[in-house]
Tab-separated table of C-alpha atoms in Angstrom:
chain	number	residue	atom	x	y	z
K	1	MET	CA	-56.957	-166.853	-25.355
K	2	ALA	CA	-58.719	-163.965	-23.653
K	3	PRO	CA	-56.798	-162.192	-20.868
K	4	PRO	CA	-57.978	-162.936	-17.312
K	5	PRO	CA	-60.187	-160.447	-15.489
K	6	PRO	CA	-58.442	-157.625	-13.621
K	7	CYS	CA	-56.897	-158.718	-10.369
K	8	PRO	CA	-54.252	-157.454	-7.921
K	9	SER	CA	-51.567	-159.288	-9.909
K	10	MET	CA	-52.145	-156.902	-12.820
K	11	ALA	CA	-50.724	-153.962	-10.878
K	12	PRO	CA	-47.544	-152.306	-12.209
K	13	PRO	CA	-44.342	-154.381	-11.933
K	14	ARG	CA	-43.368	-154.932	-8.323
K	15	LEU	CA	-39.796	-155.202	-7.070
K	16	ILE	CA	-38.965	-157.443	-4.147
K	17	HIS	CA	-35.479	-157.719	-2.716
K	18	SER	CA	-33.855	-159.655	0.042
K	19	ALA	CA	-30.415	-159.523	1.547
K	20	ARG	CA	-29.934	-163.282	1.486
K	21	VAL	CA	-32.604	-165.333	-0.259
K	22	VAL	CA	-34.818	-165.443	-3.332
K	23	PRO	CA	-38.540	-164.844	-2.604
K	24	ASP	CA	-40.694	-167.918	-1.968
K	25	THR	CA	-42.273	-167.920	-5.440
K	26	CYS	CA	-38.888	-168.868	-6.875
K	27	ALA	CA	-37.554	-170.861	-3.952
K	28	LEU	CA	-36.816	-173.864	-6.164
K	29	LEU	CA	-35.120	-171.782	-8.850
K	30	GLN	CA	-32.250	-170.222	-6.942
K	31	PRO	CA	-28.971	-170.018	-8.884
K	32	PRO	CA	-25.725	-170.997	-7.102
K	33	VAL	CA	-25.496	-168.804	-4.037
K	34	ALA	CA	-22.723	-166.238	-3.892
K	35	THR	CA	-23.831	-164.120	-0.964
K	36	ALA	CA	-23.638	-160.541	-2.192
K	37	ALA	CA	-23.203	-158.822	1.109
K	38	ALA	CA	-21.182	-156.681	-1.152
K	39	ALA	CA	-17.728	-156.114	0.220
K	40	ALA	CA	-19.277	-153.919	2.849
K	41	SER	CA	-18.167	-156.291	5.571
K	42	MET	CA	-14.685	-156.361	4.046
K	43	SER	CA	-14.423	-152.575	4.081
K	44	GLY	CA	-15.902	-152.182	7.544
K	45	SER	CA	-19.136	-150.616	6.272
K	46	ALA	CA	-22.443	-151.747	7.734
K	47	THR	CA	-24.238	-151.463	4.363
K	48	GLU	CA	-25.345	-154.655	2.622
K	49	THR	CA	-26.273	-155.105	-1.026
K	50	PRO	CA	-29.320	-157.243	-1.868
K	51	SER	CA	-28.092	-160.593	-3.188
K	52	ALA	CA	-31.301	-161.299	-5.113
K	53	ILE	CA	-34.280	-159.478	-6.550
K	54	GLN	CA	-37.466	-160.477	-8.327
K	55	ILE	CA	-39.677	-158.595	-10.776
K	56	CYS	CA	-43.163	-159.810	-11.650
K	57	ARG	CA	-45.503	-158.888	-14.507
K	58	ILE	CA	-48.619	-160.383	-16.009
K	59	MET	CA	-48.347	-161.223	-19.705
K	60	ARG	CA	-50.814	-159.297	-21.880
K	61	PRO	CA	-52.026	-159.762	-25.474
K	62	ASP	CA	-49.537	-157.202	-26.793
K	63	ASP	CA	-46.734	-159.482	-25.514
K	64	ALA	CA	-47.816	-162.320	-27.833
K	65	ASN	CA	-46.026	-163.630	-30.913
K	66	VAL	CA	-47.870	-164.930	-33.987
K	67	ALA	CA	-48.121	-168.383	-32.395
K	68	GLY	CA	-50.043	-166.893	-29.448
K	69	ASN	CA	-47.354	-167.402	-26.812
K	70	VAL	CA	-45.241	-164.705	-25.184
K	71	HIS	CA	-42.691	-163.240	-27.584
K	72	GLY	CA	-39.160	-164.488	-26.902
K	73	GLY	CA	-37.865	-160.922	-27.176
K	74	THR	CA	-40.222	-159.817	-24.391
K	75	ILE	CA	-38.763	-162.455	-22.059
K	76	LEU	CA	-35.200	-161.465	-22.994
K	77	LYS	CA	-36.042	-157.836	-22.227
K	78	MET	CA	-37.390	-158.737	-18.764
K	79	ILE	CA	-34.294	-160.826	-18.056
K	80	GLU	CA	-32.064	-157.868	-18.874
K	81	GLU	CA	-34.123	-155.461	-16.768
K	82	ALA	CA	-33.707	-157.646	-13.675
K	83	GLY	CA	-29.968	-158.004	-14.312
K	84	ALA	CA	-29.514	-154.266	-14.808
K	85	ILE	CA	-31.295	-153.431	-11.555
K	86	ILE	CA	-29.326	-155.746	-9.301
K	87	SER	CA	-25.925	-155.073	-10.911
K	88	THR	CA	-26.390	-151.285	-10.832
K	89	ARG	CA	-27.412	-151.463	-7.172
K	90	HIS	CA	-24.386	-153.565	-6.333
K	91	CYS	CA	-21.954	-151.317	-8.188
K	92	ASN	CA	-23.268	-148.302	-6.251
K	93	SER	CA	-23.249	-150.061	-2.869
K	94	GLN	CA	-20.112	-148.287	-1.660
K	95	ASN	CA	-19.215	-144.632	-1.407
K	96	GLY	CA	-17.530	-143.432	-4.553
K	97	GLU	CA	-18.256	-142.362	-8.093
K	98	ARG	CA	-21.833	-143.159	-9.168
K	99	CYS	CA	-22.286	-145.509	-12.107
K	100	VAL	CA	-24.792	-147.442	-14.209
K	101	ALA	CA	-24.309	-151.108	-15.125
K	102	ALA	CA	-24.256	-151.734	-18.887
K	103	LEU	CA	-24.875	-155.150	-20.442
K	104	ALA	CA	-21.761	-156.658	-22.049
K	105	ARG	CA	-22.786	-160.250	-22.733
K	106	VAL	CA	-25.612	-162.757	-22.303
K	107	GLU	CA	-24.622	-166.414	-22.135
K	108	ARG	CA	-26.687	-169.080	-23.872
K	109	THR	CA	-30.379	-168.832	-22.986
K	110	ASP	CA	-32.712	-171.798	-23.476
K	111	PHE	CA	-36.471	-171.425	-23.798
K	112	LEU	CA	-37.455	-174.469	-21.750
K	113	SER	CA	-41.211	-173.994	-21.856
K	114	PRO	CA	-43.577	-171.525	-23.551
K	115	MET	CA	-45.160	-168.781	-21.493
K	116	CYS	CA	-48.802	-168.022	-22.208
K	117	ILE	CA	-50.752	-164.796	-22.241
K	118	GLY	CA	-52.476	-164.283	-18.882
K	119	GLU	CA	-49.690	-165.945	-16.908
K	120	VAL	CA	-47.474	-164.059	-14.468
K	121	ALA	CA	-43.743	-163.980	-15.189
K	122	HIS	CA	-41.480	-164.130	-12.136
K	123	VAL	CA	-37.946	-163.033	-13.065
K	124	SER	CA	-35.407	-163.591	-10.276
K	125	ALA	CA	-31.815	-162.383	-10.462
K	126	GLU	CA	-28.783	-163.004	-8.254
K	127	ILE	CA	-25.166	-161.848	-8.369
K	128	THR	CA	-22.885	-164.893	-8.468
K	129	TYR	CA	-19.435	-163.480	-9.293
K	130	THR	CA	-17.572	-160.187	-9.586
K	131	SER	CA	-14.243	-159.415	-11.245
K	132	LYS	CA	-12.467	-156.083	-10.985
K	133	HIS	CA	-14.596	-154.522	-13.718
K	134	SER	CA	-17.583	-156.826	-14.290
K	135	VAL	CA	-20.552	-158.463	-12.566
K	136	GLU	CA	-22.024	-161.890	-13.311
K	137	VAL	CA	-25.777	-162.145	-12.766
K	138	GLN	CA	-27.742	-165.380	-13.006
K	139	VAL	CA	-31.432	-165.030	-13.881
K	140	ASN	CA	-34.282	-167.536	-13.715
K	141	VAL	CA	-37.719	-167.005	-15.249
K	142	MET	CA	-40.780	-168.846	-13.985
K	143	SER	CA	-44.342	-168.635	-15.284
K	144	GLU	CA	-47.352	-168.862	-12.953
K	145	ASN	CA	-50.896	-169.650	-13.987
K	146	ILE	CA	-52.791	-167.531	-11.478
K	147	LEU	CA	-56.014	-169.464	-12.104
K	148	THR	CA	-54.599	-172.900	-11.259
K	149	GLY	CA	-51.477	-171.992	-9.299
K	150	THR	CA	-49.301	-174.055	-11.657
K	151	LYS	CA	-45.696	-172.847	-11.916
K	152	LYS	CA	-42.969	-173.867	-14.345
K	153	LEU	CA	-39.417	-172.858	-15.176
K	154	THR	CA	-39.225	-171.234	-18.607
K	155	ASN	CA	-35.738	-169.688	-18.865
K	156	LYS	CA	-32.317	-169.597	-17.237
K	157	ALA	CA	-29.654	-167.091	-18.278
K	158	THR	CA	-26.296	-165.685	-17.214
K	159	LEU	CA	-25.505	-162.032	-17.924
K	160	TRP	CA	-22.341	-159.942	-17.581
K	161	TYR	CA	-22.433	-156.221	-16.788
K	162	VAL	CA	-19.768	-153.515	-16.555
K	163	PRO	CA	-20.163	-150.321	-14.461
K	164	LEU	CA	-19.927	-147.093	-16.484
K	165	SER	CA	-19.311	-143.756	-14.808
K	166	LEU	CA	-22.199	-141.290	-14.882
K	167	LYS	CA	-19.690	-138.482	-15.436
K	168	ASN	CA	-18.117	-140.256	-18.420
K	169	VAL	CA	-19.935	-143.295	-19.844
K	170	ASP	CA	-16.754	-144.356	-21.663
K	171	LYS	CA	-15.020	-144.900	-18.302
K	172	VAL	CA	-15.359	-148.339	-16.675
K	173	LEU	CA	-15.254	-148.271	-12.873
K	174	GLU	CA	-14.214	-150.929	-10.381
K	175	VAL	CA	-16.804	-153.333	-8.986
K	176	PRO	CA	-17.232	-153.924	-5.236
K	177	PRO	CA	-16.406	-157.597	-4.537
K	178	VAL	CA	-18.923	-160.083	-3.211
K	179	VAL	CA	-18.469	-162.410	-0.254
K	180	TYR	CA	-18.640	-166.095	-1.194
K	181	SER	CA	-19.892	-168.755	1.178
K	182	ARG	CA	-17.447	-171.290	-0.325
K	183	GLN	CA	-14.002	-170.828	-1.889
K	184	GLU	CA	-15.007	-173.043	-4.822
K	185	GLN	CA	-17.666	-170.528	-5.896
K	186	GLU	CA	-15.067	-167.845	-6.515
K	187	GLU	CA	-12.828	-170.239	-8.446
K	188	GLU	CA	-15.715	-171.466	-10.608
K	189	GLY	CA	-16.806	-167.894	-11.256
K	190	ARG	CA	-13.297	-166.898	-12.301
K	191	LYS	CA	-13.240	-169.726	-14.856
K	192	ARG	CA	-16.559	-168.563	-16.297
K	193	TYR	CA	-15.253	-165.003	-16.431
K	194	GLU	CA	-12.075	-165.946	-18.303
K	195	ALA	CA	-14.008	-168.129	-20.769
K	196	GLN	CA	-16.560	-165.442	-21.662
K	197	LYS	CA	-13.869	-162.766	-21.923
K	198	LEU	CA	-11.928	-164.849	-24.441
K	199	GLU	CA	-15.014	-165.653	-26.501
K	200	ARG	CA	-16.122	-162.011	-26.585
K	201	MET	CA	-12.761	-160.966	-28.008
K	202	GLU	CA	-12.819	-163.730	-30.625
K	203	THR	CA	-16.368	-162.836	-31.667
K	204	LYS	CA	-15.530	-159.145	-32.030
K	205	TRP	CA	-12.708	-159.867	-34.465
K	206	ARG	CA	-15.004	-162.065	-36.588
K	207	ASN	CA	-17.641	-159.379	-37.008
K	208	GLY	CA	-16.408	-157.565	-40.099
K	209	ASP	CA	-18.906	-158.887	-42.635
K	210	ILE	CA	-22.195	-157.284	-43.676
K	211	VAL	CA	-25.461	-158.864	-44.818
K	212	GLN	CA	-25.986	-157.777	-48.444
K	213	PRO	CA	-29.337	-158.031	-50.316
K	214	VAL	CA	-29.587	-160.324	-53.353
K	215	LEU	CA	-32.013	-159.901	-56.265
K	216	ASN	CA	-34.385	-162.783	-57.057
K	217	PRO	CA	-32.954	-165.340	-54.615
K	218	GLU	CA	-33.925	-169.006	-54.843
K	219	PRO	CA	-36.109	-170.604	-52.100
K	220	ASN	CA	-34.285	-172.227	-49.167
K	221	THR	CA	-31.110	-170.217	-49.821
K	222	VAL	CA	-29.519	-167.840	-47.314
K	223	SER	CA	-30.444	-164.831	-49.458
K	224	TYR	CA	-34.106	-165.873	-49.698
K	225	SER	CA	-34.860	-165.471	-45.980
K	226	GLN	CA	-32.287	-162.894	-44.847
K	227	SER	CA	-33.921	-159.792	-43.377
K	228	SER	CA	-33.034	-156.406	-41.939
K	229	LEU	CA	-34.762	-153.902	-39.692
K	230	ILE	CA	-33.766	-150.236	-39.467
K	231	HIS	CA	-34.588	-148.424	-36.233
K	232	LEU	CA	-33.980	-144.855	-35.083
K	233	VAL	CA	-32.967	-144.896	-31.426
K	234	GLY	CA	-35.256	-142.608	-29.445
K	235	PRO	CA	-35.459	-141.564	-25.790
K	236	SER	CA	-37.837	-144.428	-24.914
K	237	ASP	CA	-35.186	-146.943	-26.010
K	238	CYS	CA	-32.511	-145.515	-23.739
K	239	THR	CA	-31.415	-145.349	-20.144
K	240	LEU	CA	-31.483	-142.009	-18.349
K	241	HIS	CA	-27.883	-141.627	-19.484
K	242	GLY	CA	-28.514	-141.709	-23.201
K	243	PHE	CA	-27.579	-145.179	-24.421
K	244	VAL	CA	-29.796	-148.084	-25.409
K	245	HIS	CA	-31.081	-150.637	-22.911
K	246	GLY	CA	-29.581	-154.060	-23.672
K	247	GLY	CA	-33.058	-155.551	-23.415
K	248	VAL	CA	-34.371	-153.264	-26.175
K	249	THR	CA	-31.590	-154.411	-28.490
K	250	MET	CA	-32.226	-158.079	-27.684
K	251	LYS	CA	-35.950	-157.736	-28.384
K	252	LEU	CA	-35.252	-156.220	-31.819
K	253	MET	CA	-32.718	-158.964	-32.544
K	254	ASP	CA	-35.267	-161.645	-31.687
K	255	GLU	CA	-37.853	-160.013	-33.951
K	256	VAL	CA	-35.477	-160.045	-36.933
K	257	ALA	CA	-34.411	-163.645	-36.246
K	258	GLY	CA	-38.081	-164.636	-36.108
K	259	ILE	CA	-38.746	-163.005	-39.493
K	260	VAL	CA	-35.838	-164.937	-41.030
K	261	ALA	CA	-37.093	-168.229	-39.567
K	262	ALA	CA	-40.687	-167.599	-40.687
K	263	ARG	CA	-39.591	-166.704	-44.220
K	264	HIS	CA	-37.528	-169.885	-44.453
K	265	CYS	CA	-40.257	-172.215	-43.112
K	266	LYS	CA	-43.457	-170.306	-43.866
K	267	THR	CA	-44.946	-171.737	-40.656
K	268	ASN	CA	-45.364	-170.707	-37.041
K	269	ILE	CA	-41.961	-170.484	-35.388
K	270	VAL	CA	-40.783	-170.044	-31.793
K	271	THR	CA	-37.454	-169.211	-30.175
K	272	ALA	CA	-35.781	-172.370	-28.854
K	273	SER	CA	-32.521	-170.867	-27.568
K	274	VAL	CA	-30.138	-167.959	-27.930
K	275	ASP	CA	-26.409	-168.514	-28.101
K	276	ALA	CA	-24.194	-165.944	-26.391
K	277	ILE	CA	-25.193	-162.357	-27.214
K	278	ASN	CA	-22.121	-160.128	-27.288
K	279	PHE	CA	-22.416	-156.373	-26.914
K	280	HIS	CA	-19.320	-154.894	-28.501
K	281	ASP	CA	-20.071	-151.204	-28.054
K	282	LYS	CA	-22.716	-148.860	-26.657
K	283	ILE	CA	-25.508	-147.498	-28.849
K	284	ARG	CA	-26.377	-143.879	-28.143
K	285	LYS	CA	-29.613	-141.950	-28.529
K	286	GLY	CA	-30.014	-140.614	-32.058
K	287	CYS	CA	-28.188	-143.477	-33.752
K	288	VAL	CA	-29.762	-145.399	-36.608
K	289	ILE	CA	-29.313	-149.105	-36.011
K	290	THR	CA	-29.581	-151.830	-38.617
K	291	ILE	CA	-30.427	-155.284	-37.281
K	292	SER	CA	-29.654	-157.931	-39.914
K	293	GLY	CA	-30.403	-161.642	-39.762
K	294	ARG	CA	-29.402	-164.558	-41.974
K	295	MET	CA	-29.802	-168.317	-41.821
K	296	THR	CA	-26.541	-170.123	-41.093
K	297	PHE	CA	-27.536	-173.742	-40.394
K	298	THR	CA	-30.529	-176.090	-40.353
K	299	SER	CA	-30.933	-179.497	-38.746
K	300	ASN	CA	-34.016	-181.674	-39.204
K	301	LYS	CA	-35.969	-179.753	-36.562
K	302	SER	CA	-34.169	-176.478	-35.893
K	303	MET	CA	-32.708	-173.400	-37.571
K	304	GLU	CA	-29.754	-171.253	-36.534
K	305	ILE	CA	-29.917	-167.561	-37.439
K	306	GLU	CA	-27.029	-165.131	-37.073
K	307	VAL	CA	-28.095	-161.622	-36.053
K	308	LEU	CA	-25.817	-158.579	-36.397
K	309	VAL	CA	-26.493	-155.090	-35.050
K	310	ASP	CA	-24.738	-152.133	-36.693
K	311	ALA	CA	-25.007	-148.574	-35.376
K	312	ASP	CA	-24.704	-145.451	-37.487
K	313	PRO	CA	-24.301	-142.225	-35.451
K	314	VAL	CA	-25.952	-140.010	-38.065
K	315	VAL	CA	-25.831	-136.898	-35.858
K	316	ASP	CA	-22.093	-137.326	-35.207
K	317	ASN	CA	-19.923	-136.987	-38.295
K	318	SER	CA	-16.802	-137.826	-36.322
K	319	GLN	CA	-17.789	-141.478	-35.777
K	320	GLN	CA	-18.099	-144.225	-38.370
K	321	ARG	CA	-20.702	-146.981	-38.546
K	322	TYR	CA	-19.731	-149.788	-36.142
K	323	ARG	CA	-20.753	-153.286	-35.051
K	324	ALA	CA	-22.644	-152.987	-31.748
K	325	ALA	CA	-23.878	-156.533	-31.026
K	326	SER	CA	-24.032	-160.049	-32.454
K	327	ALA	CA	-25.628	-163.389	-31.583
K	328	PHE	CA	-26.983	-166.703	-32.862
K	329	PHE	CA	-30.666	-167.557	-32.356
K	330	THR	CA	-32.159	-171.043	-32.701
K	331	TYR	CA	-35.782	-171.474	-33.796
K	332	VAL	CA	-38.101	-174.411	-34.308
K	333	SER	CA	-41.042	-174.761	-36.700
K	334	LEU	CA	-44.509	-175.589	-35.342
K	335	SER	CA	-47.800	-176.717	-36.839
K	336	GLN	CA	-51.079	-174.927	-36.094
K	337	GLU	CA	-51.541	-177.443	-33.262
K	338	GLY	CA	-48.136	-176.596	-31.796
K	339	LYS	CA	-46.424	-179.805	-32.935
K	340	PRO	CA	-42.789	-179.710	-34.204
K	341	LEU	CA	-42.438	-179.748	-37.976
K	342	PRO	CA	-39.470	-180.713	-40.184
K	343	VAL	CA	-37.380	-177.724	-41.245
K	344	PRO	CA	-36.631	-177.161	-44.957
K	345	GLN	CA	-32.926	-177.743	-45.440
K	346	LEU	CA	-30.793	-174.690	-46.090
K	347	VAL	CA	-28.972	-174.510	-49.434
K	348	PRO	CA	-25.685	-172.595	-48.973
K	349	GLU	CA	-24.407	-171.182	-52.265
K	350	THR	CA	-21.193	-169.211	-51.727
K	351	GLU	CA	-18.004	-170.373	-50.041
K	352	ASP	CA	-18.668	-168.058	-47.104
K	353	GLU	CA	-22.161	-169.506	-46.687
K	354	LYS	CA	-20.789	-173.050	-46.787
K	355	LYS	CA	-18.191	-172.120	-44.173
K	356	ARG	CA	-20.830	-170.600	-41.886
K	357	PHE	CA	-22.992	-173.691	-42.386
K	358	GLU	CA	-20.161	-175.967	-41.178
K	359	GLU	CA	-19.503	-173.692	-38.215
K	360	GLY	CA	-23.205	-173.790	-37.339
K	361	LYS	CA	-23.208	-177.562	-37.635
K	362	GLY	CA	-20.289	-177.703	-35.199
K	363	ARG	CA	-22.157	-175.547	-32.657
K	364	TYR	CA	-25.258	-177.708	-33.084
K	365	LEU	CA	-23.382	-180.990	-32.518
K	366	GLN	CA	-21.505	-179.544	-29.570
K	367	MET	CA	-24.702	-178.417	-27.860
K	368	LYS	CA	-26.443	-181.713	-28.675
K	369	ALA	CA	-23.593	-183.667	-27.068
K	370	LYS	CA	-23.690	-181.397	-24.030
K	371	ARG	CA	-27.422	-181.946	-23.550
K	372	GLN	CA	-27.073	-185.707	-23.900
K	373	GLY	CA	-24.305	-185.658	-21.309
K	374	GLN	CA	-26.471	-183.705	-18.905
K	375	ALA	CA	-29.321	-186.164	-19.416
K	376	GLU	CA	-27.202	-189.150	-18.450
K	377	PRO	CA	-27.635	-190.326	-14.833
K	378	GLN	CA	-24.754	-189.358	-12.577
K	379	PRO	CA	-22.842	-192.220	-10.920
């Protein structure tokens, strides 16, 4: 599909912010409102923090995946950019030590509809909860066909950020609280916070294993499709403060997961969803990162791929290689016409592979039951 002719929408990304509401283009996509008139009223200050922002960008040919749609990693990167902007603004809304918000976790993200080249992506973000040291941001992504005016929801995600001091990026600062319009919003947010905190800790302790290459693997085995990408972290990958943007890491993770899925199926593949992405530690400029992916589970129509990110600070002999991030990606196989295809069934060989397969099956059944429950009409 050829890109549309130049138009005003193809200008550089534009940032819109409002103290109370999401812009009209995403009026139907607002997440639960937690008015982020950030603690200013509680402290007597007249300053207000924007409760919502939106970034917009037209999708170009270099954003495409092999199937011709927008790369899932590109969308994840835009989601993180919007979350980083609003959370950093909020954390600096009061007088005190300056900070930058770093991504700690992304909750499950579903790819509800493909985004096409030539469409405009509207990414809206809103702060919905704050704890003492973290910020919850809910993000919606909508695509707009600027030729027909058609709009559709493509993604919804929840991200968690922590404020790091500019003087010492290893120091986590306190977050200004938000003002909630209803008491229930704070209680619901606290439950989400406790749940993600517990899961992050559990995931970190499970991340000791390493993806090892195998010579002459058999087709449809874990070893046959597993893949790794090695990347030297440069200045363009980093914030102004010398550590990697979360969105850059997520884009690389999606690329590796896509390679694993394509090797297993040998067809066009697209990202269907991303389970929680946990960021266990910062990645600094100059590190060599290894992004490894391996198949963990297959159903009739989907594949689950585990992706691990390890960082090696080669310019710092005092620090050992460490696990920086981990996640599970789900892909589906498509024909040339874009129709779903059956997925070749994975053949786990070792005891560890069989264990991971059963764990993946449990996650698959749990999510399937959750979706069926959501589809049922409410009494």
